[in-house]
Amino acid sequence: MELFIDILKDTTIDTVKLIPFLFLTYLAMEYLENKAGQKTVRMLLGAGKKGPVIGGILGVVPQCGFSAAAANLYSGGVITVGTMIAVFLSTSDEMLPILISEQADVRKIMAILIGKIIVGIVAGILVDIGVRVLGKGYQRGLHIHDICEHDHCHCEEGSIVKSALIHSVQILVFIYVISFVLNAVVELIGMEEVMNVVTHYPIAGIFLAGLVGLIPNCAASITITKFYLEGVLNVGSMFAGLLSCAGIGLIVLFKTNHSWKKNVMIVATLYGISVVCGIIVEILFGM
């Protein structure tokens, strides 16, 4: 019973933290859909080529809300997939607070942060170029109304504040349920047990660490960071795991973007980039 209460408490705290990010994001999206002129919308979408740079820099701030906001904005057609990928790769989740609290070397902290920013920006730009060359939805266009129709929120009948509130509540309920299940699994199995598998297989460690990072739970970034600081994980595994740590963003992506094929491709791209970069870092700095 005590374990259940702890899981419920942790899930509630984690979800409450997302409220301002989700509400402000949906409020901005509703404004663009209902109030902004077509010229403003075209200007915003036209700035998509610079999006990965902005996303890569902003994503490094230790707040899981940025990845959730990015997923929402991508699903609403406001930002490109490359911009979202840049945020996912650079987001630090709980990594930075752990590094600071453990009094890690400042140069090491800066190297990790800068590395994540660079990977996020470069990968985001390349992804957008690839999508543009293939001609598959680089200019997606705003389609927030599609989200409204799917969620049956009847946004056209109320104010943008009411609409943003309805969307926020719906996504928060979904996040709460999924997060509760994930927290329960993590508590019952133990994240350290999962990471022990990574350490016992050094060759496959980078690939496994990348998979662990995909778990949309702050326990992933916390455990990966702690294991690295304790010398249990090599630098390549650490980097791969922290790059793929997109936090709650992946949950939001699967809830708001209804093309599962695209979502799976995005996750595969995120994982592939993380693993490749982890291998490169291990070759350059770990051997």
PDB file of C-alpha atoms in Angstrom:
ATOM      1  CA  MET A   1       0.000   0.000   0.000  1.00  0.00           C
ATOM      2  CA  GLU A   2       2.836   2.358   0.867  1.00  0.00           C
ATOM      3  CA  LEU A   3       4.496   1.658  -2.498  1.00  0.00           C
ATOM      4  CA  PHE A   4       1.225   2.420  -4.296  1.00  0.00           C
ATOM      5  CA  ILE A   5       0.905   5.756  -2.478  1.00  0.00           C
ATOM      6  CA  ASP A   6       4.523   6.661  -3.332  1.00  0.00           C
ATOM      7  CA  ILE A   7       3.948   5.859  -7.006  1.00  0.00           C
ATOM      8  CA  LEU A   8       0.718   7.883  -6.975  1.00  0.00           C
ATOM      9  CA  LYS A   9       2.498  10.806  -5.322  1.00  0.00           C
ATOM     10  CA  ASP A  10       5.439  10.786  -7.750  1.00  0.00           C
ATOM     11  CA  THR A  11       3.129  10.537 -10.754  1.00  0.00           C
ATOM     12  CA  THR A  12       0.992  13.425  -9.521  1.00  0.00           C
ATOM     13  CA  ILE A  13       4.001  15.672  -8.908  1.00  0.00           C
ATOM     14  CA  ASP A  14       5.519  14.894 -12.316  1.00  0.00           C
ATOM     15  CA  THR A  15       2.213  15.561 -14.080  1.00  0.00           C
ATOM     16  CA  VAL A  16       1.445  18.796 -12.241  1.00  0.00           C
ATOM     17  CA  LYS A  17       4.805  20.196 -13.366  1.00  0.00           C
ATOM     18  CA  LEU A  18       3.630  19.921 -16.977  1.00  0.00           C
ATOM     19  CA  ILE A  19       0.470  22.018 -16.548  1.00  0.00           C
ATOM     20  CA  PRO A  20       1.939  25.468 -17.385  1.00  0.00           C
ATOM     21  CA  PHE A  21       3.887  24.116 -20.379  1.00  0.00           C
ATOM     22  CA  LEU A  22       0.898  22.300 -21.867  1.00  0.00           C
ATOM     23  CA  PHE A  23      -1.583  25.110 -21.264  1.00  0.00           C
ATOM     24  CA  LEU A  24       0.662  27.844 -22.694  1.00  0.00           C
ATOM     25  CA  THR A  25       1.534  25.668 -25.682  1.00  0.00           C
ATOM     26  CA  TYR A  26      -2.103  24.962 -26.521  1.00  0.00           C
ATOM     27  CA  LEU A  27      -2.999  28.596 -25.896  1.00  0.00           C
ATOM     28  CA  ALA A  28      -0.379  29.684 -28.439  1.00  0.00           C
ATOM     29  CA  MET A  29      -1.556  27.074 -30.929  1.00  0.00           C
ATOM     30  CA  GLU A  30      -5.185  28.116 -30.537  1.00  0.00           C
ATOM     31  CA  TYR A  31      -4.199  31.745 -31.043  1.00  0.00           C
ATOM     32  CA  LEU A  32      -2.385  30.898 -34.266  1.00  0.00           C
ATOM     33  CA  GLU A  33      -5.341  28.893 -35.491  1.00  0.00           C
ATOM     34  CA  ASN A  34      -8.059  31.369 -34.562  1.00  0.00           C
ATOM     35  CA  LYS A  35      -6.518  34.836 -34.419  1.00  0.00           C
ATOM     36  CA  ALA A  36      -3.331  35.052 -36.430  1.00  0.00           C
ATOM     37  CA  GLY A  37      -3.556  36.047 -40.077  1.00  0.00           C
ATOM     38  CA  GLN A  38      -2.361  33.826 -42.875  1.00  0.00           C
ATOM     39  CA  LYS A  39       0.716  36.014 -43.380  1.00  0.00           C
ATOM     40  CA  THR A  40       1.789  35.478 -39.766  1.00  0.00           C
ATOM     41  CA  VAL A  41       1.223  31.741 -40.062  1.00  0.00           C
ATOM     42  CA  ARG A  42       3.282  31.568 -43.263  1.00  0.00           C
ATOM     43  CA  MET A  43       6.106  33.501 -41.589  1.00  0.00           C
ATOM     44  CA  LEU A  44       6.130  31.087 -38.664  1.00  0.00           C
ATOM     45  CA  LEU A  45       6.188  28.031 -40.888  1.00  0.00           C
ATOM     46  CA  GLY A  46       8.801  29.667 -43.117  1.00  0.00           C
ATOM     47  CA  ALA A  47      11.125  29.955 -40.151  1.00  0.00           C
ATOM     48  CA  GLY A  48      11.188  26.169 -39.925  1.00  0.00           C
ATOM     49  CA  LYS A  49      14.721  25.924 -41.340  1.00  0.00           C
ATOM     50  CA  LYS A  50      16.006  27.809 -38.283  1.00  0.00           C
ATOM     51  CA  GLY A  51      13.841  25.750 -35.960  1.00  0.00           C
ATOM     52  CA  PRO A  52      16.403  23.024 -35.161  1.00  0.00           C
ATOM     53  CA  VAL A  53      18.908  25.662 -34.015  1.00  0.00           C
ATOM     54  CA  ILE A  54      16.391  27.231 -31.652  1.00  0.00           C
ATOM     55  CA  GLY A  55      15.100  23.839 -30.532  1.00  0.00           C
ATOM     56  CA  GLY A  56      18.573  22.465 -29.898  1.00  0.00           C
ATOM     57  CA  ILE A  57      19.460  25.405 -27.668  1.00  0.00           C
ATOM     58  CA  LEU A  58      16.186  25.661 -25.754  1.00  0.00           C
ATOM     59  CA  GLY A  59      15.880  21.916 -25.296  1.00  0.00           C
ATOM     60  CA  VAL A  60      18.954  21.704 -23.082  1.00  0.00           C
ATOM     61  CA  VAL A  61      17.143  23.571 -20.280  1.00  0.00           C
ATOM     62  CA  PRO A  62      16.347  20.941 -17.605  1.00  0.00           C
ATOM     63  CA  GLN A  63      12.572  20.889 -18.025  1.00  0.00           C
ATOM     64  CA  CYS A  64      10.689  17.925 -19.469  1.00  0.00           C
ATOM     65  CA  GLY A  65       7.951  20.387 -20.454  1.00  0.00           C
ATOM     66  CA  PHE A  66       9.955  21.546 -23.476  1.00  0.00           C
ATOM     67  CA  SER A  67       9.850  18.123 -25.098  1.00  0.00           C
ATOM     68  CA  ALA A  68       6.107  17.895 -24.401  1.00  0.00           C
ATOM     69  CA  ALA A  69       5.597  21.343 -25.930  1.00  0.00           C
ATOM     70  CA  ALA A  70       7.679  20.382 -28.973  1.00  0.00           C
ATOM     71  CA  ALA A  71       5.602  17.250 -29.547  1.00  0.00           C
ATOM     72  CA  ASN A  72       2.402  19.292 -29.340  1.00  0.00           C
ATOM     73  CA  LEU A  73       3.705  21.956 -31.722  1.00  0.00           C
ATOM     74  CA  TYR A  74       4.840  19.316 -34.215  1.00  0.00           C
ATOM     75  CA  SER A  75       1.485  17.529 -34.089  1.00  0.00           C
ATOM     76  CA  GLY A  76      -0.217  20.874 -34.665  1.00  0.00           C
ATOM     77  CA  GLY A  77       1.926  21.594 -37.719  1.00  0.00           C
ATOM     78  CA  VAL A  78       3.658  24.589 -36.121  1.00  0.00           C
ATOM     79  CA  ILE A  79       7.222  23.239 -36.138  1.00  0.00           C
ATOM     80  CA  THR A  80       9.061  20.756 -38.336  1.00  0.00           C
ATOM     81  CA  VAL A  81       9.971  17.216 -37.372  1.00  0.00           C
ATOM     82  CA  GLY A  82      13.648  18.265 -37.364  1.00  0.00           C
ATOM     83  CA  THR A  83      12.937  20.943 -34.775  1.00  0.00           C
ATOM     84  CA  MET A  84      11.191  18.408 -32.559  1.00  0.00           C
ATOM     85  CA  ILE A  85      14.045  15.922 -32.973  1.00  0.00           C
ATOM     86  CA  ALA A  86      16.503  18.682 -32.007  1.00  0.00           C
ATOM     87  CA  VAL A  87      14.567  19.327 -28.798  1.00  0.00           C
ATOM     88  CA  PHE A  88      14.312  15.606 -28.012  1.00  0.00           C
ATOM     89  CA  LEU A  89      18.056  15.082 -28.456  1.00  0.00           C
ATOM     90  CA  SER A  90      19.183  18.129 -26.512  1.00  0.00           C
ATOM     91  CA  THR A  91      16.690  17.972 -23.658  1.00  0.00           C
ATOM     92  CA  SER A  92      18.458  17.181 -20.418  1.00  0.00           C
ATOM     93  CA  ASP A  93      15.463  16.145 -18.283  1.00  0.00           C
ATOM     94  CA  GLU A  94      16.933  15.433 -14.812  1.00  0.00           C
ATOM     95  CA  MET A  95      20.523  15.098 -16.043  1.00  0.00           C
ATOM     96  CA  LEU A  96      21.729  18.623 -15.268  1.00  0.00           C
ATOM     97  CA  PRO A  97      20.356  18.805 -11.697  1.00  0.00           C
ATOM     98  CA  ILE A  98      21.975  15.441 -10.928  1.00  0.00           C
ATOM     99  CA  LEU A  99      25.340  16.505 -12.361  1.00  0.00           C
ATOM    100  CA  ILE A 100      25.259  19.723 -10.330  1.00  0.00           C
ATOM    101  CA  SER A 101      24.109  18.042  -7.108  1.00  0.00           C
ATOM    102  CA  GLU A 102      26.862  15.438  -7.436  1.00  0.00           C
ATOM    103  CA  GLN A 103      29.384  18.276  -7.926  1.00  0.00           C
ATOM    104  CA  ALA A 104      30.591  16.927 -11.253  1.00  0.00           C
ATOM    105  CA  ASP A 105      33.471  18.707 -12.964  1.00  0.00           C
ATOM    106  CA  VAL A 106      32.212  21.869 -14.662  1.00  0.00           C
ATOM    107  CA  ARG A 107      34.165  21.043 -17.811  1.00  0.00           C
ATOM    108  CA  LYS A 108      32.490  17.646 -17.960  1.00  0.00           C
ATOM    109  CA  ILE A 109      29.044  19.197 -17.526  1.00  0.00           C
ATOM    110  CA  MET A 110      29.676  21.767 -20.249  1.00  0.00           C
ATOM    111  CA  ALA A 111      31.059  19.120 -22.607  1.00  0.00           C
ATOM    112  CA  ILE A 112      27.912  16.999 -22.217  1.00  0.00           C
ATOM    113  CA  LEU A 113      25.556  19.958 -22.631  1.00  0.00           C
ATOM    114  CA  ILE A 114      27.378  21.374 -25.644  1.00  0.00           C
ATOM    115  CA  GLY A 115      27.597  17.904 -27.171  1.00  0.00           C
ATOM    116  CA  LYS A 116      23.832  17.426 -26.829  1.00  0.00           C
ATOM    117  CA  ILE A 117      23.140  20.864 -28.294  1.00  0.00           C
ATOM    118  CA  ILE A 118      25.421  20.256 -31.295  1.00  0.00           C
ATOM    119  CA  VAL A 119      23.956  16.810 -31.968  1.00  0.00           C
ATOM    120  CA  GLY A 120      20.426  18.182 -31.649  1.00  0.00           C
ATOM    121  CA  ILE A 121      21.025  21.065 -34.051  1.00  0.00           C
ATOM    122  CA  VAL A 122      22.941  19.058 -36.669  1.00  0.00           C
ATOM    123  CA  ALA A 123      20.571  16.094 -36.538  1.00  0.00           C
ATOM    124  CA  GLY A 124      17.515  18.352 -36.688  1.00  0.00           C
ATOM    125  CA  ILE A 125      18.818  20.200 -39.735  1.00  0.00           C
ATOM    126  CA  LEU A 126      19.707  16.939 -41.514  1.00  0.00           C
ATOM    127  CA  VAL A 127      16.309  15.418 -40.731  1.00  0.00           C
ATOM    128  CA  ASP A 128      14.529  18.478 -42.146  1.00  0.00           C
ATOM    129  CA  ILE A 129      16.713  18.393 -45.258  1.00  0.00           C
ATOM    130  CA  GLY A 130      15.943  14.713 -45.718  1.00  0.00           C
ATOM    131  CA  VAL A 131      12.201  15.264 -45.316  1.00  0.00           C
ATOM    132  CA  ARG A 132      12.285  18.221 -47.704  1.00  0.00           C
ATOM    133  CA  VAL A 133      14.228  16.273 -50.339  1.00  0.00           C
ATOM    134  CA  LEU A 134      11.809  13.370 -50.070  1.00  0.00           C
ATOM    135  CA  GLY A 135       8.940  15.842 -50.309  1.00  0.00           C
ATOM    136  CA  LYS A 136       7.051  14.414 -47.371  1.00  0.00           C
ATOM    137  CA  GLY A 137       5.449  17.181 -45.398  1.00  0.00           C
ATOM    138  CA  TYR A 138       8.199  19.727 -44.763  1.00  0.00           C
ATOM    139  CA  GLN A 139       5.566  22.459 -44.922  1.00  0.00           C
ATOM    140  CA  ARG A 140       2.899  20.633 -42.951  1.00  0.00           C
ATOM    141  CA  GLY A 141       0.572  23.599 -42.480  1.00  0.00           C
ATOM    142  CA  LEU A 142      -1.407  24.274 -39.337  1.00  0.00           C
ATOM    143  CA  HIS A 143      -3.953  21.549 -38.692  1.00  0.00           C
ATOM    144  CA  ILE A 144      -4.820  22.146 -35.065  1.00  0.00           C
ATOM    145  CA  HIS A 145      -8.479  21.700 -36.016  1.00  0.00           C
ATOM    146  CA  ASP A 146      -7.699  18.042 -36.802  1.00  0.00           C
ATOM    147  CA  ILE A 147      -6.608  17.545 -33.205  1.00  0.00           C
ATOM    148  CA  CYS A 148      -9.809  19.243 -32.058  1.00  0.00           C
ATOM    149  CA  GLU A 149     -11.966  16.962 -34.198  1.00  0.00           C
ATOM    150  CA  HIS A 150     -10.171  13.861 -32.944  1.00  0.00           C
ATOM    151  CA  ASP A 151     -10.551  14.866 -29.289  1.00  0.00           C
ATOM    152  CA  HIS A 152     -14.174  16.049 -29.765  1.00  0.00           C
ATOM    153  CA  CYS A 153     -13.489  19.206 -27.781  1.00  0.00           C
ATOM    154  CA  HIS A 154     -15.813  21.495 -29.845  1.00  0.00           C
ATOM    155  CA  CYS A 155     -13.196  24.262 -29.705  1.00  0.00           C
ATOM    156  CA  GLU A 156     -15.022  26.381 -32.241  1.00  0.00           C
ATOM    157  CA  GLU A 157     -17.828  26.870 -29.725  1.00  0.00           C
ATOM    158  CA  GLY A 158     -15.730  28.584 -27.051  1.00  0.00           C
ATOM    159  CA  SER A 159     -12.832  30.921 -26.388  1.00  0.00           C
ATOM    160  CA  ILE A 160      -9.221  30.013 -27.099  1.00  0.00           C
ATOM    161  CA  VAL A 161      -8.592  29.889 -23.340  1.00  0.00           C
ATOM    162  CA  LYS A 162     -11.365  27.341 -22.878  1.00  0.00           C
ATOM    163  CA  SER A 163     -10.114  25.315 -25.842  1.00  0.00           C
ATOM    164  CA  ALA A 164      -6.541  25.337 -24.548  1.00  0.00           C
ATOM    165  CA  LEU A 165      -7.794  24.253 -21.126  1.00  0.00           C
ATOM    166  CA  ILE A 166      -9.814  21.371 -22.584  1.00  0.00           C
ATOM    167  CA  HIS A 167      -6.836  20.115 -24.616  1.00  0.00           C
ATOM    168  CA  SER A 168      -4.522  20.436 -21.600  1.00  0.00           C
ATOM    169  CA  VAL A 169      -6.845  18.432 -19.346  1.00  0.00           C
ATOM    170  CA  GLN A 170      -7.275  15.691 -21.953  1.00  0.00           C
ATOM    171  CA  ILE A 171      -3.554  15.278 -22.533  1.00  0.00           C
ATOM    172  CA  LEU A 172      -2.799  15.494 -18.795  1.00  0.00           C
ATOM    173  CA  VAL A 173      -5.182  12.619 -18.073  1.00  0.00           C
ATOM    174  CA  PHE A 174      -3.488  10.515 -20.742  1.00  0.00           C
ATOM    175  CA  ILE A 175      -0.012  11.404 -19.451  1.00  0.00           C
ATOM    176  CA  TYR A 176      -1.052  10.660 -15.860  1.00  0.00           C
ATOM    177  CA  VAL A 177      -2.302   7.166 -16.689  1.00  0.00           C
ATOM    178  CA  ILE A 178       0.722   6.229 -18.804  1.00  0.00           C
ATOM    179  CA  SER A 179       3.175   7.751 -16.305  1.00  0.00           C
ATOM    180  CA  PHE A 180       1.554   5.862 -13.441  1.00  0.00           C
ATOM    181  CA  VAL A 181       1.981   2.563 -15.274  1.00  0.00           C
ATOM    182  CA  LEU A 182       5.610   3.371 -16.145  1.00  0.00           C
ATOM    183  CA  ASN A 183       6.402   4.455 -12.584  1.00  0.00           C
ATOM    184  CA  ALA A 184       4.884   1.238 -11.266  1.00  0.00           C
ATOM    185  CA  VAL A 185       6.974  -0.858 -13.675  1.00  0.00           C
ATOM    186  CA  VAL A 186      10.143   1.051 -12.779  1.00  0.00           C
ATOM    187  CA  GLU A 187       9.487   0.624  -9.051  1.00  0.00           C
ATOM    188  CA  LEU A 188       8.650  -3.077  -9.314  1.00  0.00           C
ATOM    189  CA  ILE A 189      11.457  -4.046 -11.672  1.00  0.00           C
ATOM    190  CA  GLY A 190      13.974  -1.447 -10.573  1.00  0.00           C
ATOM    191  CA  MET A 191      15.792   0.862 -12.987  1.00  0.00           C
ATOM    192  CA  GLU A 192      19.117  -0.214 -11.513  1.00  0.00           C
ATOM    193  CA  GLU A 193      18.377  -3.819 -12.479  1.00  0.00           C
ATOM    194  CA  VAL A 194      17.791  -2.674 -16.041  1.00  0.00           C
ATOM    195  CA  MET A 195      21.037  -0.702 -16.071  1.00  0.00           C
ATOM    196  CA  ASN A 196      22.969  -3.666 -14.653  1.00  0.00           C
ATOM    197  CA  VAL A 197      22.167  -5.491 -17.886  1.00  0.00           C
ATOM    198  CA  VAL A 198      23.799  -2.633 -19.778  1.00  0.00           C
ATOM    199  CA  THR A 199      26.976  -2.806 -17.711  1.00  0.00           C
ATOM    200  CA  HIS A 200      27.276  -6.585 -18.058  1.00  0.00           C
ATOM    201  CA  TYR A 201      27.365  -6.381 -21.846  1.00  0.00           C
ATOM    202  CA  PRO A 202      29.940  -3.678 -22.694  1.00  0.00           C
ATOM    203  CA  ILE A 203      29.818  -4.251 -26.456  1.00  0.00           C
ATOM    204  CA  ALA A 204      26.057  -3.926 -26.601  1.00  0.00           C
ATOM    205  CA  GLY A 205      25.994  -1.352 -23.795  1.00  0.00           C
ATOM    206  CA  ILE A 206      25.568   1.629 -26.102  1.00  0.00           C
ATOM    207  CA  PHE A 207      22.626   0.026 -27.909  1.00  0.00           C
ATOM    208  CA  LEU A 208      20.976  -0.976 -24.627  1.00  0.00           C
ATOM    209  CA  ALA A 209      21.583   2.416 -23.013  1.00  0.00           C
ATOM    210  CA  GLY A 210      19.880   4.042 -25.989  1.00  0.00           C
ATOM    211  CA  LEU A 211      16.843   1.840 -25.411  1.00  0.00           C
ATOM    212  CA  VAL A 212      16.782   2.683 -21.707  1.00  0.00           C
ATOM    213  CA  GLY A 213      16.854   6.373 -22.610  1.00  0.00           C
ATOM    214  CA  LEU A 214      13.674   5.953 -24.658  1.00  0.00           C
ATOM    215  CA  ILE A 215      11.727   5.091 -21.505  1.00  0.00           C
ATOM    216  CA  PRO A 216       9.553   8.214 -21.019  1.00  0.00           C
ATOM    217  CA  ASN A 217      10.335   8.519 -17.344  1.00  0.00           C
ATOM    218  CA  CYS A 218      12.754  10.763 -15.454  1.00  0.00           C
ATOM    219  CA  ALA A 219      14.185   7.660 -13.770  1.00  0.00           C
ATOM    220  CA  ALA A 220      15.995   6.881 -17.016  1.00  0.00           C
ATOM    221  CA  SER A 221      18.042  10.102 -17.122  1.00  0.00           C
ATOM    222  CA  ILE A 222      18.652  10.006 -13.361  1.00  0.00           C
ATOM    223  CA  THR A 223      19.948   6.430 -13.387  1.00  0.00           C
ATOM    224  CA  ILE A 224      22.085   6.865 -16.516  1.00  0.00           C
ATOM    225  CA  THR A 225      23.689  10.015 -15.087  1.00  0.00           C
ATOM    226  CA  LYS A 226      24.351   8.459 -11.682  1.00  0.00           C
ATOM    227  CA  PHE A 227      25.810   5.274 -13.182  1.00  0.00           C
ATOM    228  CA  TYR A 228      28.124   7.340 -15.366  1.00  0.00           C
ATOM    229  CA  LEU A 229      29.330   9.454 -12.442  1.00  0.00           C
ATOM    230  CA  GLU A 230      29.970   6.274 -10.438  1.00  0.00           C
ATOM    231  CA  GLY A 231      32.075   4.856 -13.283  1.00  0.00           C
ATOM    232  CA  VAL A 232      29.665   2.031 -14.043  1.00  0.00           C
ATOM    233  CA  LEU A 233      28.783   3.289 -17.542  1.00  0.00           C
ATOM    234  CA  ASN A 234      31.326   4.218 -20.188  1.00  0.00           C
ATOM    235  CA  VAL A 235      31.112   7.614 -21.870  1.00  0.00           C
ATOM    236  CA  GLY A 236      29.583   6.214 -25.065  1.00  0.00           C
ATOM    237  CA  SER A 237      26.741   4.464 -23.265  1.00  0.00           C
ATOM    238  CA  MET A 238      26.115   7.540 -21.146  1.00  0.00           C
ATOM    239  CA  PHE A 239      25.922   9.813 -24.183  1.00  0.00           C
ATOM    240  CA  ALA A 240      23.677   7.454 -26.159  1.00  0.00           C
ATOM    241  CA  GLY A 241      21.319   7.036 -23.222  1.00  0.00           C
ATOM    242  CA  LEU A 242      21.072  10.747 -22.452  1.00  0.00           C
ATOM    243  CA  LEU A 243      20.562  11.678 -26.106  1.00  0.00           C
ATOM    244  CA  SER A 244      17.562   9.381 -26.461  1.00  0.00           C
ATOM    245  CA  CYS A 245      16.039  10.639 -23.180  1.00  0.00           C
ATOM    246  CA  ALA A 246      13.186  12.683 -24.629  1.00  0.00           C
ATOM    247  CA  GLY A 247      11.253  12.509 -21.387  1.00  0.00           C
ATOM    248  CA  ILE A 248       7.493  12.897 -21.502  1.00  0.00           C
ATOM    249  CA  GLY A 249       7.709  14.165 -25.081  1.00  0.00           C
ATOM    250  CA  LEU A 250       7.316  10.683 -26.572  1.00  0.00           C
ATOM    251  CA  ILE A 251       4.089  10.070 -24.654  1.00  0.00           C
ATOM    252  CA  VAL A 252       2.682  13.379 -25.876  1.00  0.00           C
ATOM    253  CA  LEU A 253       3.772  12.602 -29.451  1.00  0.00           C
ATOM    254  CA  PHE A 254       1.882   9.313 -29.544  1.00  0.00           C
ATOM    255  CA  LYS A 255      -1.181  10.950 -28.008  1.00  0.00           C
ATOM    256  CA  THR A 256      -1.370  14.011 -30.251  1.00  0.00           C
ATOM    257  CA  ASN A 257       0.086  12.805 -33.553  1.00  0.00           C
ATOM    258  CA  HIS A 258      -2.210  10.127 -34.893  1.00  0.00           C
ATOM    259  CA  SER A 259       0.078   8.685 -37.547  1.00  0.00           C
ATOM    260  CA  TRP A 260       1.649   5.749 -35.729  1.00  0.00           C
ATOM    261  CA  LYS A 261       3.855   5.016 -38.727  1.00  0.00           C
ATOM    262  CA  LYS A 262       5.438   8.469 -38.503  1.00  0.00           C
ATOM    263  CA  ASN A 263       5.723   8.209 -34.726  1.00  0.00           C
ATOM    264  CA  VAL A 264       7.569   4.902 -34.963  1.00  0.00           C
ATOM    265  CA  MET A 265       9.884   6.375 -37.604  1.00  0.00           C
ATOM    266  CA  ILE A 266      10.586   9.353 -35.330  1.00  0.00           C
ATOM    267  CA  VAL A 267      11.433   7.076 -32.389  1.00  0.00           C
ATOM    268  CA  ALA A 268      13.636   4.914 -34.631  1.00  0.00           C
ATOM    269  CA  THR A 269      15.416   8.032 -35.909  1.00  0.00           C
ATOM    270  CA  LEU A 270      15.924   9.300 -32.353  1.00  0.00           C
ATOM    271  CA  TYR A 271      17.321   5.938 -31.278  1.00  0.00           C
ATOM    272  CA  GLY A 272      19.551   5.552 -34.340  1.00  0.00           C
ATOM    273  CA  ILE A 273      21.088   9.010 -33.950  1.00  0.00           C
ATOM    274  CA  SER A 274      21.679   8.410 -30.235  1.00  0.00           C
ATOM    275  CA  VAL A 275      23.431   5.090 -30.798  1.00  0.00           C
ATOM    276  CA  VAL A 276      25.597   6.338 -33.666  1.00  0.00           C
ATOM    277  CA  CYS A 277      26.680   9.389 -31.652  1.00  0.00           C
ATOM    278  CA  GLY A 278      27.332   7.196 -28.620  1.00  0.00           C
ATOM    279  CA  ILE A 279      29.617   4.957 -30.673  1.00  0.00           C
ATOM    280  CA  ILE A 280      31.480   7.983 -32.098  1.00  0.00           C
ATOM    281  CA  VAL A 281      31.962   9.480 -28.615  1.00  0.00           C
ATOM    282  CA  GLU A 282      33.190   6.160 -27.255  1.00  0.00           C
ATOM    283  CA  ILE A 283      35.738   5.831 -30.083  1.00  0.00           C
ATOM    284  CA  LEU A 284      36.968   9.400 -29.672  1.00  0.00           C
ATOM    285  CA  PHE A 285      36.991   9.750 -25.892  1.00  0.00           C
ATOM    286  CA  GLY A 286      36.414   6.374 -24.269  1.00  0.00           C
ATOM    287  CA  MET A 287      39.094   4.153 -25.750  1.00  0.00           C
TER     288      MET A 287
END
